[in-house]
mmCIF file of C-alpha atoms and ligand atoms in Angstrom:
data_model
loop_
_atom_site.group_PDB
_atom_site.id
_atom_site.type_symbol
_atom_site.label_atom_id
_atom_site.label_comp_id
_atom_site.label_asym_id
_atom_site.label_seq_id
_atom_site.Cartn_x
_atom_site.Cartn_y
_atom_site.Cartn_z
ATOM 1 C CA UNK L 207 11.577 27.969 -8.609
ATOM 2 C CA UNK L 208 8.964 28.742 -6.004
ATOM 3 C CA UNK L 209 8.087 26.307 -3.344
ATOM 4 C CA UNK L 210 4.593 26.326 -4.839
ATOM 5 C CA UNK L 211 5.492 24.858 -8.263
ATOM 6 C CA UNK L 212 5.187 21.077 -8.783
ATOM 7 C CA UNK L 213 2.828 18.170 -8.491
ATOM 8 C CA UNK L 214 -0.180 18.984 -6.264
ATOM 9 C CA UNK L 215 -1.466 16.357 -3.821
ATOM 10 C CA UNK L 216 -4.672 17.796 -2.379
ATOM 11 C CA UNK L 217 -5.713 15.363 0.253
ATOM 12 C CA UNK L 218 -8.628 15.084 2.687
ATOM 13 C CA UNK L 219 -8.356 12.068 5.004
ATOM 14 C CA UNK L 220 -8.369 9.131 2.631
ATOM 15 C CA UNK L 221 -9.343 11.137 -0.396
ATOM 16 C CA UNK L 222 -7.236 12.621 -3.111
ATOM 17 C CA UNK L 223 -8.075 15.156 -5.843
ATOM 18 C CA UNK L 224 -7.519 13.719 -9.356
ATOM 19 C CA UNK L 225 -8.061 15.502 -12.621
ATOM 20 C CA UNK L 226 -9.007 14.174 -16.053
ATOM 21 C CA UNK L 227 -5.863 15.292 -17.918
ATOM 22 C CA UNK L 228 -2.199 14.196 -18.135
ATOM 23 C CA UNK L 229 -0.864 12.167 -15.251
ATOM 24 C CA UNK L 230 -4.151 12.856 -13.396
ATOM 25 C CA UNK L 231 -2.697 15.135 -10.703
ATOM 26 C CA UNK L 232 -2.691 18.925 -10.858
ATOM 27 C CA UNK L 233 0.753 20.196 -11.979
ATOM 28 C CA UNK L 234 2.225 23.624 -12.245
ATOM 29 C CA UNK L 235 2.510 26.937 -10.361
ATOM 30 C CA UNK L 236 -0.125 27.545 -7.716
ATOM 31 C CA UNK L 237 -0.972 30.897 -9.265
ATOM 32 C CA UNK L 238 -1.804 29.210 -12.564
ATOM 33 C CA UNK L 239 -4.086 26.572 -11.070
ATOM 34 C CA UNK L 240 -7.858 27.451 -11.190
ATOM 35 C CA UNK L 241 -8.197 27.303 -7.391
ATOM 36 C CA UNK L 242 -10.156 29.325 -4.831
ATOM 37 C CA UNK L 243 -8.156 30.878 -1.971
ATOM 38 C CA UNK L 244 -6.807 28.073 0.141
ATOM 39 C CA UNK L 245 -4.548 27.970 3.161
ATOM 40 C CA UNK L 246 -1.337 27.855 1.246
ATOM 41 C CA UNK L 247 0.862 28.446 4.296
ATOM 42 C CA UNK L 248 0.291 24.756 5.057
ATOM 43 C CA UNK L 249 1.658 23.527 1.742
ATOM 44 C CA UNK L 250 4.342 21.022 2.356
ATOM 45 C CA UNK L 251 6.866 19.390 0.001
ATOM 46 C CA UNK L 252 7.106 15.698 0.958
ATOM 47 C CA UNK L 253 8.784 14.072 -2.068
ATOM 48 C CA UNK L 254 9.679 14.682 -5.712
ATOM 49 C CA UNK L 255 8.443 13.174 -8.921
ATOM 50 C CA UNK L 256 10.347 13.553 -12.303
ATOM 51 C CA UNK L 257 12.604 16.081 -10.578
ATOM 52 C CA UNK L 258 9.756 18.392 -9.494
ATOM 53 C CA UNK L 259 8.430 18.824 -5.955
ATOM 54 C CA UNK L 260 5.409 16.888 -4.723
ATOM 55 C CA UNK L 261 3.335 19.435 -2.708
ATOM 56 C CA UNK L 262 0.785 18.293 -0.214
ATOM 57 C CA UNK L 263 -2.103 20.296 1.186
ATOM 58 C CA UNK L 264 -4.503 18.661 3.550
ATOM 59 C CA UNK L 265 -8.033 20.105 3.470
ATOM 60 C CA UNK L 266 -10.625 19.787 6.225
ATOM 61 C CA UNK L 267 -13.422 19.050 3.739
ATOM 62 C CA UNK L 268 -13.319 17.620 0.213
ATOM 63 C CA UNK L 269 -14.351 21.036 -1.078
ATOM 64 C CA UNK L 270 -14.941 21.950 -4.726
ATOM 65 C CA UNK L 271 -11.659 23.213 -6.085
ATOM 66 C CA UNK L 272 -13.137 23.980 -9.504
ATOM 67 C CA UNK L 273 -11.413 21.053 -11.112
ATOM 68 C CA UNK L 274 -11.152 17.317 -10.860
ATOM 69 C CA UNK L 275 -12.860 14.977 -8.470
ATOM 70 C CA UNK L 276 -12.228 13.421 -5.061
ATOM 71 C CA UNK L 277 -11.550 9.733 -5.032
ATOM 72 C CA UNK L 278 -10.300 7.366 -2.261
ATOM 73 C CA UNK L 279 -6.839 5.892 -2.266
ATOM 74 C CA UNK L 280 -8.010 2.507 -3.427
ATOM 75 C CA UNK L 281 -9.852 3.987 -6.484
ATOM 76 C CA UNK L 282 -6.858 6.142 -7.373
ATOM 77 C CA UNK L 283 -4.831 2.949 -8.042
ATOM 78 C CA UNK L 284 -6.535 2.439 -11.358
ATOM 79 C CA UNK L 285 -6.197 6.124 -12.340
ATOM 80 C CA UNK L 286 -2.561 6.869 -11.505
ATOM 81 C CA UNK L 287 0.638 5.184 -12.547
ATOM 82 C CA UNK L 288 2.273 3.038 -9.801
ATOM 83 C CA UNK L 289 4.833 5.703 -8.819
ATOM 84 C CA UNK L 290 2.219 8.401 -8.262
ATOM 85 C CA UNK L 291 -0.058 5.937 -6.487
ATOM 86 C CA UNK L 292 2.752 5.160 -4.058
ATOM 87 C CA UNK L 293 3.341 8.899 -3.588
ATOM 88 C CA UNK L 294 -0.366 9.468 -2.808
ATOM 89 C CA UNK L 295 0.024 6.640 -0.202
ATOM 90 C CA UNK L 296 3.023 8.459 1.220
ATOM 91 C CA UNK L 297 1.186 11.757 1.402
ATOM 92 C CA UNK L 298 -1.657 10.119 3.213
ATOM 93 C CA UNK L 299 0.593 8.235 5.631
ATOM 94 C CA UNK L 300 2.443 11.436 6.319
ATOM 95 C CA UNK L 301 -0.818 13.218 7.166
ATOM 96 C CA UNK L 302 -1.900 10.314 9.398
ATOM 97 C CA UNK L 303 1.503 10.391 11.145
ATOM 98 C CA UNK L 304 1.259 14.160 11.904
ATOM 99 C CA UNK L 305 -2.309 13.791 13.168
ATOM 100 C CA UNK L 306 -1.446 10.877 15.500
ATOM 101 C CA UNK L 307 1.779 12.306 16.917
ATOM 102 C CA UNK L 308 0.767 15.716 18.232
ATOM 103 C CA UNK L 309 1.743 14.678 21.788
ATOM 104 C CA UNK L 310 4.703 12.751 23.082
ATOM 105 C CA UNK L 311 4.105 9.034 23.777
ATOM 106 C CA UNK L 312 6.628 9.155 26.623
ATOM 107 C CA UNK L 313 5.814 12.298 28.606
ATOM 108 C CA UNK L 314 2.625 13.720 26.998
ATOM 109 C CA UNK L 315 4.329 17.094 26.052
ATOM 110 C CA UNK L 316 3.331 18.701 22.723
ATOM 111 C CA UNK L 317 5.571 17.632 19.779
ATOM 112 C CA UNK L 318 6.944 19.714 17.021
ATOM 113 C CA UNK L 319 7.979 18.974 13.382
ATOM 114 C CA UNK L 320 11.624 18.291 12.746
ATOM 115 C CA UNK L 321 12.394 20.510 9.728
ATOM 116 C CA UNK L 322 15.099 18.376 8.027
ATOM 117 C CA UNK L 323 13.548 14.873 8.232
ATOM 118 C CA UNK L 324 10.179 13.338 8.490
ATOM 119 C CA UNK L 325 9.884 13.154 12.228
ATOM 120 C CA UNK L 326 8.223 14.665 15.324
ATOM 121 C CA UNK L 327 10.273 15.718 18.309
ATOM 122 C CA UNK L 328 9.461 16.258 21.956
ATOM 123 C CA UNK L 329 11.347 19.229 23.262
ATOM 124 C CA UNK L 330 10.720 18.192 26.887
ATOM 125 C CA UNK L 331 12.174 14.692 26.871
ATOM 126 C CA UNK L 332 13.854 14.431 23.426
ATOM 127 C CA UNK L 333 11.722 11.517 22.206
ATOM 128 C CA UNK L 334 11.637 11.421 18.425
ATOM 129 C CA UNK L 335 8.907 9.598 16.417
ATOM 130 C CA UNK L 336 8.864 8.516 12.821
ATOM 131 C CA UNK L 337 6.034 7.392 10.595
ATOM 132 C CA UNK L 338 5.069 3.843 11.288
ATOM 133 C CA UNK L 339 5.774 1.216 8.559
ATOM 134 C CA UNK L 340 4.428 -2.306 9.145
ATOM 135 C CA UNK L 341 6.229 -4.988 7.107
ATOM 136 C CA UNK L 342 4.162 -7.893 5.877
ATOM 137 C CA UNK L 343 4.811 -10.726 3.461
ATOM 138 C CA UNK L 344 2.840 -12.061 0.553
ATOM 139 C CA UNK L 345 3.730 -15.480 -0.961
ATOM 140 C CA UNK L 346 2.539 -17.100 -4.143
ATOM 141 C CA UNK L 347 2.740 -20.865 -3.689
ATOM 142 C CA UNK L 348 2.909 -23.140 -6.755
ATOM 143 C CA UNK L 349 2.872 -26.949 -7.233
ATOM 144 C CA UNK L 350 3.590 -27.902 -10.806
ATOM 145 C CA UNK L 351 0.927 -26.211 -12.945
ATOM 146 C CA UNK L 352 -1.148 -25.249 -9.992
ATOM 147 C CA UNK L 353 -1.379 -22.158 -7.709
ATOM 148 C CA UNK L 354 -2.631 -22.052 -4.160
ATOM 149 C CA UNK L 355 -5.017 -19.129 -3.861
ATOM 150 C CA UNK L 356 -7.126 -18.123 -0.883
ATOM 151 C CA UNK L 357 -10.363 -16.258 -0.332
ATOM 152 C CA UNK L 358 -9.892 -14.154 2.774
ATOM 153 C CA UNK L 359 -12.852 -13.550 5.081
ATOM 154 C CA UNK L 360 -12.643 -9.853 4.373
ATOM 155 C CA UNK L 361 -13.223 -10.506 0.620
ATOM 156 C CA UNK L 362 -15.887 -13.078 1.201
ATOM 157 C CA UNK L 363 -18.867 -10.791 0.933
ATOM 158 C CA UNK L 364 -18.003 -9.501 -2.607
ATOM 159 C CA UNK L 365 -20.395 -10.593 -5.314
ATOM 160 C CA UNK L 366 -17.665 -12.532 -6.968
ATOM 161 C CA UNK L 367 -15.345 -13.968 -4.287
ATOM 162 C CA UNK L 368 -11.820 -12.846 -4.933
ATOM 163 C CA UNK L 369 -8.850 -15.290 -4.543
ATOM 164 C CA UNK L 370 -5.389 -14.143 -3.802
ATOM 165 C CA UNK L 371 -1.977 -15.138 -2.438
ATOM 166 C CA UNK L 372 -1.249 -15.897 1.256
ATOM 167 C CA UNK L 373 -0.239 -12.774 3.202
ATOM 168 C CA UNK L 374 0.377 -11.695 6.789
ATOM 169 C CA UNK L 375 2.174 -9.251 9.084
ATOM 170 C CA UNK L 376 5.697 -9.717 10.368
ATOM 171 C CA UNK L 377 5.784 -10.298 14.074
ATOM 172 C CA UNK L 378 8.439 -8.627 16.339
ATOM 173 C CA UNK L 379 11.675 -10.557 16.252
ATOM 174 C CA UNK L 380 10.940 -12.450 13.122
ATOM 175 C CA UNK L 381 12.782 -12.504 9.770
ATOM 176 C CA UNK L 382 10.704 -12.097 6.558
ATOM 177 C CA UNK L 383 11.408 -15.699 5.669
ATOM 178 C CA UNK L 384 10.190 -16.992 9.010
ATOM 179 C CA UNK L 385 7.018 -15.001 8.561
ATOM 180 C CA UNK L 386 6.458 -16.594 5.161
ATOM 181 C CA UNK L 387 6.784 -20.115 6.601
ATOM 182 C CA UNK L 388 4.784 -19.370 9.767
ATOM 183 C CA UNK L 389 1.851 -17.601 7.998
ATOM 184 C CA UNK L 390 1.638 -20.337 5.382
ATOM 185 C CA UNK L 391 1.670 -23.077 7.931
ATOM 186 C CA UNK L 392 -0.865 -21.325 10.222
ATOM 187 C CA UNK L 393 -3.310 -20.493 7.406
ATOM 188 C CA UNK L 394 -2.972 -23.689 5.231
ATOM 189 C CA UNK L 395 -1.010 -26.330 7.131
ATOM 190 C CA UNK L 396 1.472 -26.577 4.273
ATOM 191 C CA UNK L 397 5.277 -26.561 4.207
ATOM 192 C CA UNK L 398 7.250 -24.711 1.583
ATOM 193 C CA UNK L 399 10.503 -25.067 -0.350
ATOM 194 C CA UNK L 400 12.504 -22.949 -2.865
ATOM 195 C CA UNK L 401 11.483 -19.633 -1.277
ATOM 196 C CA UNK L 402 12.505 -16.723 -3.586
ATOM 197 C CA UNK L 403 12.271 -13.040 -2.737
ATOM 198 C CA UNK L 404 10.861 -11.035 -5.708
ATOM 199 C CA UNK L 405 10.150 -7.381 -4.868
ATOM 200 C CA UNK L 406 8.554 -5.064 -2.394
ATOM 201 C CA UNK L 407 5.707 -2.640 -2.523
ATOM 202 C CA UNK L 408 4.502 0.035 -0.126
ATOM 203 C CA UNK L 409 0.859 -0.427 0.618
ATOM 204 C CA UNK L 410 -0.791 2.445 2.382
ATOM 205 C CA UNK L 411 -3.708 0.521 3.923
ATOM 206 C CA UNK L 412 -2.848 1.999 6.299
ATOM 207 C CA UNK L 413 0.992 1.755 6.517
ATOM 208 C CA UNK L 414 2.260 -1.629 5.279
ATOM 209 C CA UNK L 415 5.286 -2.602 3.281
ATOM 210 C CA UNK L 416 4.713 -5.822 1.342
ATOM 211 C CA UNK L 417 7.634 -8.097 0.665
ATOM 212 C CA UNK L 418 6.650 -10.548 -2.096
ATOM 213 C CA UNK L 419 7.986 -14.124 -2.315
ATOM 214 C CA UNK L 420 7.490 -17.019 -4.656
ATOM 215 C CA UNK L 421 7.569 -20.593 -3.152
ATOM 216 C CA UNK L 422 6.871 -24.145 -4.029
ATOM 217 C CA UNK L 423 4.795 -26.696 -2.165
ATOM 218 C CA UNK L 424 6.941 -29.079 -0.220
ATOM 219 C CA UNK L 425 4.841 -31.087 2.145
ATOM 220 C CA UNK L 426 1.531 -31.292 4.091
ATOM 221 C CA UNK L 427 -2.137 -31.448 3.570
ATOM 222 C CA UNK L 428 -4.273 -28.441 2.924
ATOM 223 C CA UNK L 429 -5.963 -27.429 6.321
ATOM 224 C CA UNK L 430 -7.583 -24.109 6.209
ATOM 225 C CA UNK L 431 -7.563 -21.713 9.177
ATOM 226 C CA UNK L 432 -11.208 -20.664 9.069
ATOM 227 C CA UNK L 433 -10.595 -17.687 11.363
ATOM 228 C CA UNK L 434 -8.663 -16.028 8.553
ATOM 229 C CA UNK L 435 -9.718 -17.764 5.346
ATOM 230 C CA UNK L 436 -13.106 -18.517 3.969
ATOM 231 C CA UNK L 437 -11.567 -20.855 1.422
ATOM 232 C CA UNK L 438 -8.200 -21.925 -0.222
ATOM 233 C CA UNK L 439 -7.778 -24.208 -3.167
ATOM 234 C CA UNK L 440 -5.273 -25.297 -5.742
ATOM 235 C CA UNK L 441 -6.178 -23.839 -9.075
ATOM 236 C CA UNK L 442 -4.874 -24.882 -12.498
ATOM 237 C CA UNK L 443 -3.043 -22.081 -14.299
ATOM 238 C CA UNK L 444 -5.517 -22.174 -17.128
ATOM 239 C CA UNK L 445 -8.535 -22.085 -14.855
ATOM 240 C CA UNK L 446 -7.959 -19.353 -12.336
ATOM 241 C CA UNK L 447 -10.678 -17.744 -10.187
ATOM 242 C CA UNK L 448 -11.482 -14.043 -9.805
ATOM 243 C CA UNK L 449 -8.189 -12.301 -9.102
ATOM 244 C CA UNK L 450 -7.146 -9.076 -7.379
ATOM 245 C CA UNK L 451 -7.055 -5.987 -9.594
ATOM 246 C CA UNK L 452 -4.138 -4.973 -11.750
ATOM 247 C CA UNK L 453 -1.631 -2.810 -9.835
ATOM 248 C CA UNK L 454 -1.726 -4.982 -6.703
ATOM 249 C CA UNK L 455 1.418 -6.862 -5.887
ATOM 250 C CA UNK L 456 -0.650 -10.160 -5.649
ATOM 251 C CA UNK L 457 -1.892 -9.740 -9.285
ATOM 252 C CA UNK L 458 1.616 -8.774 -10.495
ATOM 253 C CA UNK L 459 2.922 -12.009 -8.953
ATOM 254 C CA UNK L 460 0.285 -14.132 -10.564
ATOM 255 C CA UNK L 461 0.912 -12.496 -14.023
ATOM 256 C CA UNK L 462 4.707 -12.914 -13.555
ATOM 257 C CA UNK L 463 4.337 -16.558 -12.623
ATOM 258 C CA UNK L 464 2.028 -17.269 -15.595
ATOM 259 C CA UNK L 465 4.500 -15.625 -18.012
ATOM 260 C CA UNK L 466 7.382 -17.586 -16.519
ATOM 261 C CA UNK L 467 5.660 -20.911 -16.468
ATOM 262 C CA UNK L 468 5.601 -22.870 -19.675
ATOM 263 C CA UNK L 469 2.473 -25.004 -19.402
HETATM 264 ZN ZN1 ZN S 251 8.436 13.721 25.708
#
């Protein structure tokens, strides 16, 4: 099988080419795809999907390839299944990594690609760099039949304010559990109990890894950190506000909690 057969990830910065058919990404041999001449020497396999190579080609402009349309990563979430969406995120993080690691952070020498792993190497000083992954937590806090949901400042200007779970980045030297307690306390003043890890999800905005937890209210009075949150409230399960879109880990958690909770 040639290197140029598989799932095609044509990317351009934050955009990806999606087509109308099948799993919404071009699939097949490069010679059979209706494409104008492109720079195929730069095609790179970065993963596999259903046993076939995932091939990435970064274009300088979102040019007309005679098929499909260019969409940004966020819009691709509703078009692709979650596995392919995560692979698009991987392709874009990979491109960002290569672009921002052309020179060594220790000595300034030009870096080169390592051919057997996803890394850049400085031949002058031996420094090796890997794509950055930033862990963060998201916690869905319940109290009986109520959920604590917050409207973040960055979502405040939407026509219909969106409410979601508490989230934040892990600080250096912290466990995930410590982050959950610290972020919750900083943003809401509340203390938690019965913390339960649920699952993780890569989130390429721009290079996060979300660790999702369920927790219950233990103690404290709701005091909102106005620097981060525009609002936070307890909502009854049968009267929830505007929620994040399907496919986000926050929405998955809320749906999972609703299905598990007999009200
Ligand atoms: Zn160096």
